[in-house]
Short mmCIF file of C-alpha atoms in Angstrom, two decimals:
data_model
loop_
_atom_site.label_atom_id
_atom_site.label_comp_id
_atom_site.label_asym_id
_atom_site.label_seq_id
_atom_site.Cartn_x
_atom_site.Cartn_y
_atom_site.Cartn_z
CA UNK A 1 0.00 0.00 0.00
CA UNK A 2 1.16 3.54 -0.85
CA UNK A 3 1.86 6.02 1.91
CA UNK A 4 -0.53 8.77 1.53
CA UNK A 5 -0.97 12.15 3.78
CA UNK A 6 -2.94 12.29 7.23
CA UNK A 7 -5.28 14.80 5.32
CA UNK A 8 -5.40 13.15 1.90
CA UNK A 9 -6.11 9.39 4.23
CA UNK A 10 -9.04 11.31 6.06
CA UNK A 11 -10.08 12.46 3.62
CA UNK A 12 -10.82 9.26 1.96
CA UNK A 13 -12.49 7.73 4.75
CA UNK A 14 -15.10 10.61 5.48
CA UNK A 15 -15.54 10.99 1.48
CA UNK A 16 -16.45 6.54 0.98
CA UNK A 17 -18.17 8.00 -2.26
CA UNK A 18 -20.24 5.39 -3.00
CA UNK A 19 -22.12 5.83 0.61
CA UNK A 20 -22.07 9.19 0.77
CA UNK A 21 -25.88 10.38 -0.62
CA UNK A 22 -27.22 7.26 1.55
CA UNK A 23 -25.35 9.13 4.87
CA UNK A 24 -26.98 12.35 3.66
CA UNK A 25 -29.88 10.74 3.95
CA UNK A 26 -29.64 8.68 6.90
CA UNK A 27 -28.39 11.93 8.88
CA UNK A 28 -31.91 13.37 7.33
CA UNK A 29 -34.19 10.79 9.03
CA UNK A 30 -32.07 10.18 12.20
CA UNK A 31 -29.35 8.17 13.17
CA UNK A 32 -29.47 4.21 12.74
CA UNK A 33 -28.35 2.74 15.57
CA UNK A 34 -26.21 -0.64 15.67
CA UNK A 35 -25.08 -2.03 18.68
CA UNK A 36 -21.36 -3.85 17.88
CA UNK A 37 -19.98 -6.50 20.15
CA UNK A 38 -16.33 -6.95 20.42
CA UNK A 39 -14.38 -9.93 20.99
CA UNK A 40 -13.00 -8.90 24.19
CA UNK A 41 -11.29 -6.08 26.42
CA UNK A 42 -9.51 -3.44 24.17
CA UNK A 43 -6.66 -4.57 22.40
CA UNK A 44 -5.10 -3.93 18.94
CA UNK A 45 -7.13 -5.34 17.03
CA UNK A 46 -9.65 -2.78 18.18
CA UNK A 47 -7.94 -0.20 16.42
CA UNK A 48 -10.14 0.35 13.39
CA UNK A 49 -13.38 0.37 15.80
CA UNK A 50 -12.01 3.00 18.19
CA UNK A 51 -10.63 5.05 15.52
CA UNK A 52 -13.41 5.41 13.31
CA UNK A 53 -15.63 6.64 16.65
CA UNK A 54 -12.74 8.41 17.89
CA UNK A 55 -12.67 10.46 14.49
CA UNK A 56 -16.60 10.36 14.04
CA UNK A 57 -16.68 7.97 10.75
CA UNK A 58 -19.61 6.40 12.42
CA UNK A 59 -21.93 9.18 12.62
CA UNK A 60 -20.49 11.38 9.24
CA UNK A 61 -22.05 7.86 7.93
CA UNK A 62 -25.75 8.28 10.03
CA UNK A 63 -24.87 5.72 12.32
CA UNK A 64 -25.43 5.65 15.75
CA UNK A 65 -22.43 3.01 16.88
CA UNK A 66 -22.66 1.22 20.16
CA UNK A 67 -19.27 -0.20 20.42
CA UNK A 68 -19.34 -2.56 23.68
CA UNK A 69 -16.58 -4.66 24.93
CA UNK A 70 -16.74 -8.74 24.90
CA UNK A 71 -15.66 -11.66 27.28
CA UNK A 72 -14.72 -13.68 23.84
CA UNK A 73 -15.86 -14.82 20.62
CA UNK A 74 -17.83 -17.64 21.52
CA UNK A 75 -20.01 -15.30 24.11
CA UNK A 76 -19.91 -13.02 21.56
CA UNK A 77 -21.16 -15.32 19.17
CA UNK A 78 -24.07 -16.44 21.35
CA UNK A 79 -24.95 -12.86 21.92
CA UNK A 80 -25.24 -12.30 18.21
CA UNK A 81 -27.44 -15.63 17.15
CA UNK A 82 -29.80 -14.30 20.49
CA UNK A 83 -30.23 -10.34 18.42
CA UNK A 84 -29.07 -8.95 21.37
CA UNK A 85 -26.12 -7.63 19.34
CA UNK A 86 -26.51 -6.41 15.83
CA UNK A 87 -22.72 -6.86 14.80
CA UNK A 88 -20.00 -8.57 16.47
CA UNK A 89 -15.89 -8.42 15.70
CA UNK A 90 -15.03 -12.21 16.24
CA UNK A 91 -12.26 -15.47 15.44
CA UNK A 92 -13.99 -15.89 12.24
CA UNK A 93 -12.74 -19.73 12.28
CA UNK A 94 -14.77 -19.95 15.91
CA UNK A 95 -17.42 -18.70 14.41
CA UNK A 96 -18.25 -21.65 11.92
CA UNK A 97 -17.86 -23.86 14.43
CA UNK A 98 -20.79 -22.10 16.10
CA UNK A 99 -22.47 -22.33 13.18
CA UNK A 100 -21.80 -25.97 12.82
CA UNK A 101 -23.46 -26.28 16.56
CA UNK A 102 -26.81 -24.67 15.17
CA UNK A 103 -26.07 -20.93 15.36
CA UNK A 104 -27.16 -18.86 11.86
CA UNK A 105 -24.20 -16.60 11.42
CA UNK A 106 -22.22 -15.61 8.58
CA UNK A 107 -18.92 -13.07 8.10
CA UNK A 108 -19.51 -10.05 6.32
CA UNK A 109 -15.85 -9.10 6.25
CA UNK A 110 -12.53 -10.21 6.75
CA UNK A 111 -9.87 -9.04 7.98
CA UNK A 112 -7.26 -10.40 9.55
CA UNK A 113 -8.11 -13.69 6.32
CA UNK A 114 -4.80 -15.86 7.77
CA UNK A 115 -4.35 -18.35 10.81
CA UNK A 116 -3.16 -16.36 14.11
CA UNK A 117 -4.03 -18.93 16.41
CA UNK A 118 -0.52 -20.05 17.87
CA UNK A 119 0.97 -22.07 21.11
CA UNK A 120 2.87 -19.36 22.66
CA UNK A 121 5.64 -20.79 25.11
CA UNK A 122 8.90 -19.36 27.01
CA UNK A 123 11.60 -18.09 24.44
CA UNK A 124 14.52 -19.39 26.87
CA UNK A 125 12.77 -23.20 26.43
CA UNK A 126 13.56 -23.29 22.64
CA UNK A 127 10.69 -25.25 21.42
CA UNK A 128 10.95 -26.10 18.09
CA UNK A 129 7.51 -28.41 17.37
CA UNK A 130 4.69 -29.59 18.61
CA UNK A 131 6.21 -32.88 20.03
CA UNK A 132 8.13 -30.32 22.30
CA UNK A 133 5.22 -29.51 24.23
CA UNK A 134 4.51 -32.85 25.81
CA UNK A 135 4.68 -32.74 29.78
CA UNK A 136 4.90 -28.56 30.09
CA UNK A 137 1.87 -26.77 31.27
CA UNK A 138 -0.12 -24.41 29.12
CA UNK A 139 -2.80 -22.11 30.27
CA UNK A 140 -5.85 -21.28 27.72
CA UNK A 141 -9.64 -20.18 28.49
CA UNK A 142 -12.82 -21.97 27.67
CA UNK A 143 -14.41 -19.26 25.88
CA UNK A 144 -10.75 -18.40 23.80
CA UNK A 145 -10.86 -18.94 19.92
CA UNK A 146 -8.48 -21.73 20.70
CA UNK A 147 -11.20 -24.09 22.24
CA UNK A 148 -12.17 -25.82 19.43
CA UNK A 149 -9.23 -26.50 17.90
CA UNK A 150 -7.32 -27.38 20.99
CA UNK A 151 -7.89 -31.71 20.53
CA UNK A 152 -7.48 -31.66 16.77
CA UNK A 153 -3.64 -29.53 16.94
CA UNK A 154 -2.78 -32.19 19.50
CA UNK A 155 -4.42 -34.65 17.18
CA UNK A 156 -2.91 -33.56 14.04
CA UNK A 157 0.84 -34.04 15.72
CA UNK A 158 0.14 -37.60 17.09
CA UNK A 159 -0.77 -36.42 20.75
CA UNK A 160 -3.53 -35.88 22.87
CA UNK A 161 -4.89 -33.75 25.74
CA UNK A 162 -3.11 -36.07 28.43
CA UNK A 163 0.35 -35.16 26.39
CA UNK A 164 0.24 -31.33 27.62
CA UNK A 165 -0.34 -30.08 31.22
CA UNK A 166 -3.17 -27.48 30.29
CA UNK A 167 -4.92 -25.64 32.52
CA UNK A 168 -8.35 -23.70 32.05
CA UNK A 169 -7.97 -20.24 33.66
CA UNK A 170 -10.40 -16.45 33.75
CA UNK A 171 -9.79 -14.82 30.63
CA UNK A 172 -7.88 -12.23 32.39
CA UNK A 173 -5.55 -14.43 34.19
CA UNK A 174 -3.87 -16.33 31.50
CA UNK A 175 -1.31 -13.72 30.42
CA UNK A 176 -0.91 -13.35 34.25
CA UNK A 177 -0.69 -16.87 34.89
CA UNK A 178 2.11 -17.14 32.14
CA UNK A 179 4.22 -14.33 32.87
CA UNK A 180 4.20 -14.49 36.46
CA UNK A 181 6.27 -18.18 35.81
CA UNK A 182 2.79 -19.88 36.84
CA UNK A 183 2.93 -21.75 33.05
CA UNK A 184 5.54 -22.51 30.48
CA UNK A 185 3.29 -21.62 27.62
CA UNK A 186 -0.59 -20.02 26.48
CA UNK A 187 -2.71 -20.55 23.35
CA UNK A 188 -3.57 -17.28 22.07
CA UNK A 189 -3.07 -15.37 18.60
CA UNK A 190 0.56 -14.73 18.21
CA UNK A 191 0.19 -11.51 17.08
CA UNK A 192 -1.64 -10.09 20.32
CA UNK A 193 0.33 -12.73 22.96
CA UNK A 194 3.42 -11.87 22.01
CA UNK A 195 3.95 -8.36 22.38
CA UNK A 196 1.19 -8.61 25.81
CA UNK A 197 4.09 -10.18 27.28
CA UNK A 198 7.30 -8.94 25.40
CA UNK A 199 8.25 -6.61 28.58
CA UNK A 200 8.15 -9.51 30.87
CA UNK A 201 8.73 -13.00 29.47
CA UNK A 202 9.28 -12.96 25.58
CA UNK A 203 7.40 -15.93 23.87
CA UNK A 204 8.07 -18.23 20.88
CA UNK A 205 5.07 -19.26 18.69
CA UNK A 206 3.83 -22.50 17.45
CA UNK A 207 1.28 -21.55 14.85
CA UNK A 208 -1.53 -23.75 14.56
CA UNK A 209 -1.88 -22.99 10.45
CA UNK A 210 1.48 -25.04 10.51
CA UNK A 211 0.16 -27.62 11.95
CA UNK A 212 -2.40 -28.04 8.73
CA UNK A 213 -5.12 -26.79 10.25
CA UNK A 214 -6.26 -23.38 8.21
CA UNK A 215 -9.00 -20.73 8.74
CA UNK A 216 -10.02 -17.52 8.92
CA UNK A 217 -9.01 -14.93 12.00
CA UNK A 218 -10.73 -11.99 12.53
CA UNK A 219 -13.61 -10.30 11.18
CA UNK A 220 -17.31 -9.18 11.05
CA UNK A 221 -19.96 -11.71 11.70
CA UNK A 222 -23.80 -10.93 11.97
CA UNK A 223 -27.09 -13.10 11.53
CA UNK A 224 -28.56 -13.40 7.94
CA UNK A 225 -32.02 -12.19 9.70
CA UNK A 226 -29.51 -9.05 10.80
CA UNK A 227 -28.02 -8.69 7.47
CA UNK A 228 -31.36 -8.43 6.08
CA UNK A 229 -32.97 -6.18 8.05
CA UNK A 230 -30.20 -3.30 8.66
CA UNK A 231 -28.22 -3.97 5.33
CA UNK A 232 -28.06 -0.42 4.23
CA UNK A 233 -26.46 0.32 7.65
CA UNK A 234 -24.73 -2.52 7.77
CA UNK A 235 -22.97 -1.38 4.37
CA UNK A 236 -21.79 1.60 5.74
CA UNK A 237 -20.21 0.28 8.86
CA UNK A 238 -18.47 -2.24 6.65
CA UNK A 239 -16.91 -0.08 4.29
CA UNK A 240 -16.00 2.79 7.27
CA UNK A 241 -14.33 0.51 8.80
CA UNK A 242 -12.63 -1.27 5.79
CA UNK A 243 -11.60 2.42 4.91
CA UNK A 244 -10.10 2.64 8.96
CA UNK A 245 -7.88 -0.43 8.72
CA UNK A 246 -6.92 1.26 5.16
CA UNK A 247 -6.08 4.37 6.69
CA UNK A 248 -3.92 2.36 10.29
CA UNK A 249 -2.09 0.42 7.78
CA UNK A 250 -0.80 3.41 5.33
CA UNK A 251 1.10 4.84 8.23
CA UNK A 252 -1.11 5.38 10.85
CA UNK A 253 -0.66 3.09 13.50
CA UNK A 254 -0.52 5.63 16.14
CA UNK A 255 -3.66 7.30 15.34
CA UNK A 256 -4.75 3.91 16.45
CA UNK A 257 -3.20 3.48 19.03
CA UNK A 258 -4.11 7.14 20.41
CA UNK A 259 -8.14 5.95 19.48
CA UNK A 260 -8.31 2.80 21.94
CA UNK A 261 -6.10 4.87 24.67
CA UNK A 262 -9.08 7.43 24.29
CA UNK A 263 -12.24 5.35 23.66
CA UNK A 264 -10.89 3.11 26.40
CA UNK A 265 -9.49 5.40 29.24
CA UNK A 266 -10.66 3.79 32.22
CA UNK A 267 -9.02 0.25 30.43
CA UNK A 268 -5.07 1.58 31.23
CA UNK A 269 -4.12 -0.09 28.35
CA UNK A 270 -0.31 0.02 27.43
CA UNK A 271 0.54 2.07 24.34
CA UNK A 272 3.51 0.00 23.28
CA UNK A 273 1.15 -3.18 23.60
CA UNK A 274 -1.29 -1.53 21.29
CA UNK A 275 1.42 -0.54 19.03
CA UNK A 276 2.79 -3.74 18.77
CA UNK A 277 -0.24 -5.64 18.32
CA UNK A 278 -1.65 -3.87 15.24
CA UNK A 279 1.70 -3.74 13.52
CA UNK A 280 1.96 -7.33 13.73
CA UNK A 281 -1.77 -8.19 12.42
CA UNK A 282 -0.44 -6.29 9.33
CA UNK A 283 0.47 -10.07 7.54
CA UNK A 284 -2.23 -11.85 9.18
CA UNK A 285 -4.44 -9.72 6.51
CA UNK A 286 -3.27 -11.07 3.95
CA UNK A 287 -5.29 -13.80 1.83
CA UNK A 288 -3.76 -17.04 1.46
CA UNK A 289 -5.06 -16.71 -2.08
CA UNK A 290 -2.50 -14.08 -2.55
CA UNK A 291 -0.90 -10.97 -1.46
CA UNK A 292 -2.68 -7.43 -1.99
CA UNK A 293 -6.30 -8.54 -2.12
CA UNK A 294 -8.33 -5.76 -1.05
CA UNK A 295 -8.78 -5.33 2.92
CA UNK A 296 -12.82 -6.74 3.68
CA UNK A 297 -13.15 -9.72 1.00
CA UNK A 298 -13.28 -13.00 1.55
CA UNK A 299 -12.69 -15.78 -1.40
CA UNK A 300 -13.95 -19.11 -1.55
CA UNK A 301 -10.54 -20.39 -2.05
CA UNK A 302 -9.93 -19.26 1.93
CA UNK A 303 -12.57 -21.09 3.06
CA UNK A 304 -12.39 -24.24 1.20
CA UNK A 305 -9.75 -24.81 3.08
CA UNK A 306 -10.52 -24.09 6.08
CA UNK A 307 -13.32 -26.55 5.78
CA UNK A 308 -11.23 -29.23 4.53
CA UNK A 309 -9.96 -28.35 7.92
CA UNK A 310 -12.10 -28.59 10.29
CA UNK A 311 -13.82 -31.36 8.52
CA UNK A 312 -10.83 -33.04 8.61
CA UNK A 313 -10.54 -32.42 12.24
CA UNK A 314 -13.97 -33.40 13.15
CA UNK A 315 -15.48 -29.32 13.87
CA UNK A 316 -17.70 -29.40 11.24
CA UNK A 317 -19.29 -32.06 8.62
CA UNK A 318 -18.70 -32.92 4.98
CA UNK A 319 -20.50 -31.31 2.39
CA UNK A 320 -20.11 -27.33 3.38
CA UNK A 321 -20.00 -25.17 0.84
CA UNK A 322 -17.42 -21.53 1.29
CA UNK A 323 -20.44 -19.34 0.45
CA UNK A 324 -22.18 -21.27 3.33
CA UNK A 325 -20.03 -18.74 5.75
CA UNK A 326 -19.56 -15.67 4.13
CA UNK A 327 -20.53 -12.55 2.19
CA UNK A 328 -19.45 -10.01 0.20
CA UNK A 329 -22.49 -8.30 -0.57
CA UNK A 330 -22.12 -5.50 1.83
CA UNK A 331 -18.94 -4.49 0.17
CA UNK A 332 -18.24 -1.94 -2.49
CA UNK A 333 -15.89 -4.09 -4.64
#
């Protein structure tokens, strides 16, 4: 991506041409409201959310964003198949596992489109595979995007749940728990464990996309009902906040950084953590079908194989088809 200007980048988000005469007249009739559920407490990934309220992308758009904090994807998830949550930011991979269990979701963007799910374990150990894990304990969290996938990574490298020491923790005690000395390893997304604990207890990765098991990270997921009845505003949010990771990504990582410190103050979130978080994403969003693709889609090629996958591993059950957990509709492509 080319390096623009701060005014010529804000420019281009507040202008998003092809939405413009609908936020004229959304601003004419009132605001539309949309409540958006994040995955969890602020963190990086964040950015683009905070920013565009931060800078009032939201509302030059007629929208009237709720952004509220989550306790995880899967709760999240739940939240979102119940309508008491019109959008949600979410593990895109956990989510069509949810679907798989009966709920009727479907992504409506993409962006970080690669793997990030990795074992995360002390740099000083020098583990080098999966085999290397056997007999150290790692903590995770039931609701984490890990869950699902925890039984077929140890399956896929000839182990099982008895080969590992791992320990179910709170949410907000398995950083703790790890840097502290308490564990020799986590399961989270490399790019937000490793710079949570580069200050105290640097970390290794073991992604789980090396392990051959592929999918999805994060994006937007709604209900088809939701998508259906709000899809005008659901446009708009979608492309302001394609146009925000744009904007973070052509050299304006502070801005987003500043955002979540602001939108968040009460969170004392760590700048450098922030920093380091959404500078690292930066590959995730890349498409395994190839470098460049624009920042939202999603491509059937992705998905197939992510559900050769997680059928494969058991999540889900033959026959799935890619459009079966995605859309591009509410994109201007």
């Amino acid at each position: 991506m080319k390096r623009r200007s701060l005014t010529t980048g804000l420019a281009a988000m507040l202008a998003l041409p092809a939405l413009s005469l609908a936020g004229r007249t959304a601003h004419a009739q009132g605001a539309e409201k949309l409540r958006v559920r994040l995955d969890f407490s602020p963190w990086g990934m964040h950015g683009a959310m905070h920013l565009a309220q931060q800078k009032g992308l939201f509302k030059a758009q007629g929208l009237d964003v709720e952004i509220q904090d989550g306790t995880g994807t899967i709760n999240t998830l739940q939240l979102l198949a119940a309508g008491q949550a019109d959008v949600g930011q979410v593990a895109l991979g956990t989510m069509a596992v949810a679907k798989e269990n009966g709920l009727d979701l479907v992504s409506i963007a993409g962006f970080a489109r690669t793997g990030d799910l990795a074992v995360l374990m002390d740099e000083a150990l020098g583990i080098k595979s999966p085999k290397d894990l056997a007999g150290k304990k790692i903590v995770c969290f039931t609701t984490s995007p890990w869950a699902p996938f925890i039984e077929p990574f140890l399956k896929a490298n000839g182990m099982s749940k008895s080969s590992i020491n791992l320990v179910m923790v709170a949410p907000s005690a398995m950083i703790s728990t790890y840097a502290s000395g308490n564990s020799e390893g986590f399961m989270s997304q490399a790019p937000f464990g490793q710079p949570m604990v580069m200050k105290t207890r640097k970390a290794s990765a073991l992604l789980l996309g090396d392990s051959g098991i592929s999918f999805p990270s994060y994006g937007l997921a709604a209900t088809p009902k939701m998508v259906d009845a709000k899809r005008d505003a659901l446009a708009k949010f979608v492309q302001v906040q394609v146009q925000a990771w744009r904007y973070i990504y052509d050299g304006h990582i502070e801005e987003a950084v500043a955002a979540i410190v602001a939108q968040r103050p009460n969170a004392k979130v760590d700048p450098d953590v922030m920093r380091g978080q959404i500078t690292a994403y930066q590959s995730f969003f890349e498409s395994p079908s190839g470098k460049g693709k624009p920042i939202g889609l999603q491509y059937d090629s992705d998905w197939a194989a992510a559900i050769r996958s997680m059928e494969q591993t058991g999540q889900i059950k033959a026959g799935h088809k890619p459009t079966e957990y995605y859309t591009n509709a509410l994109l201007a492509v």
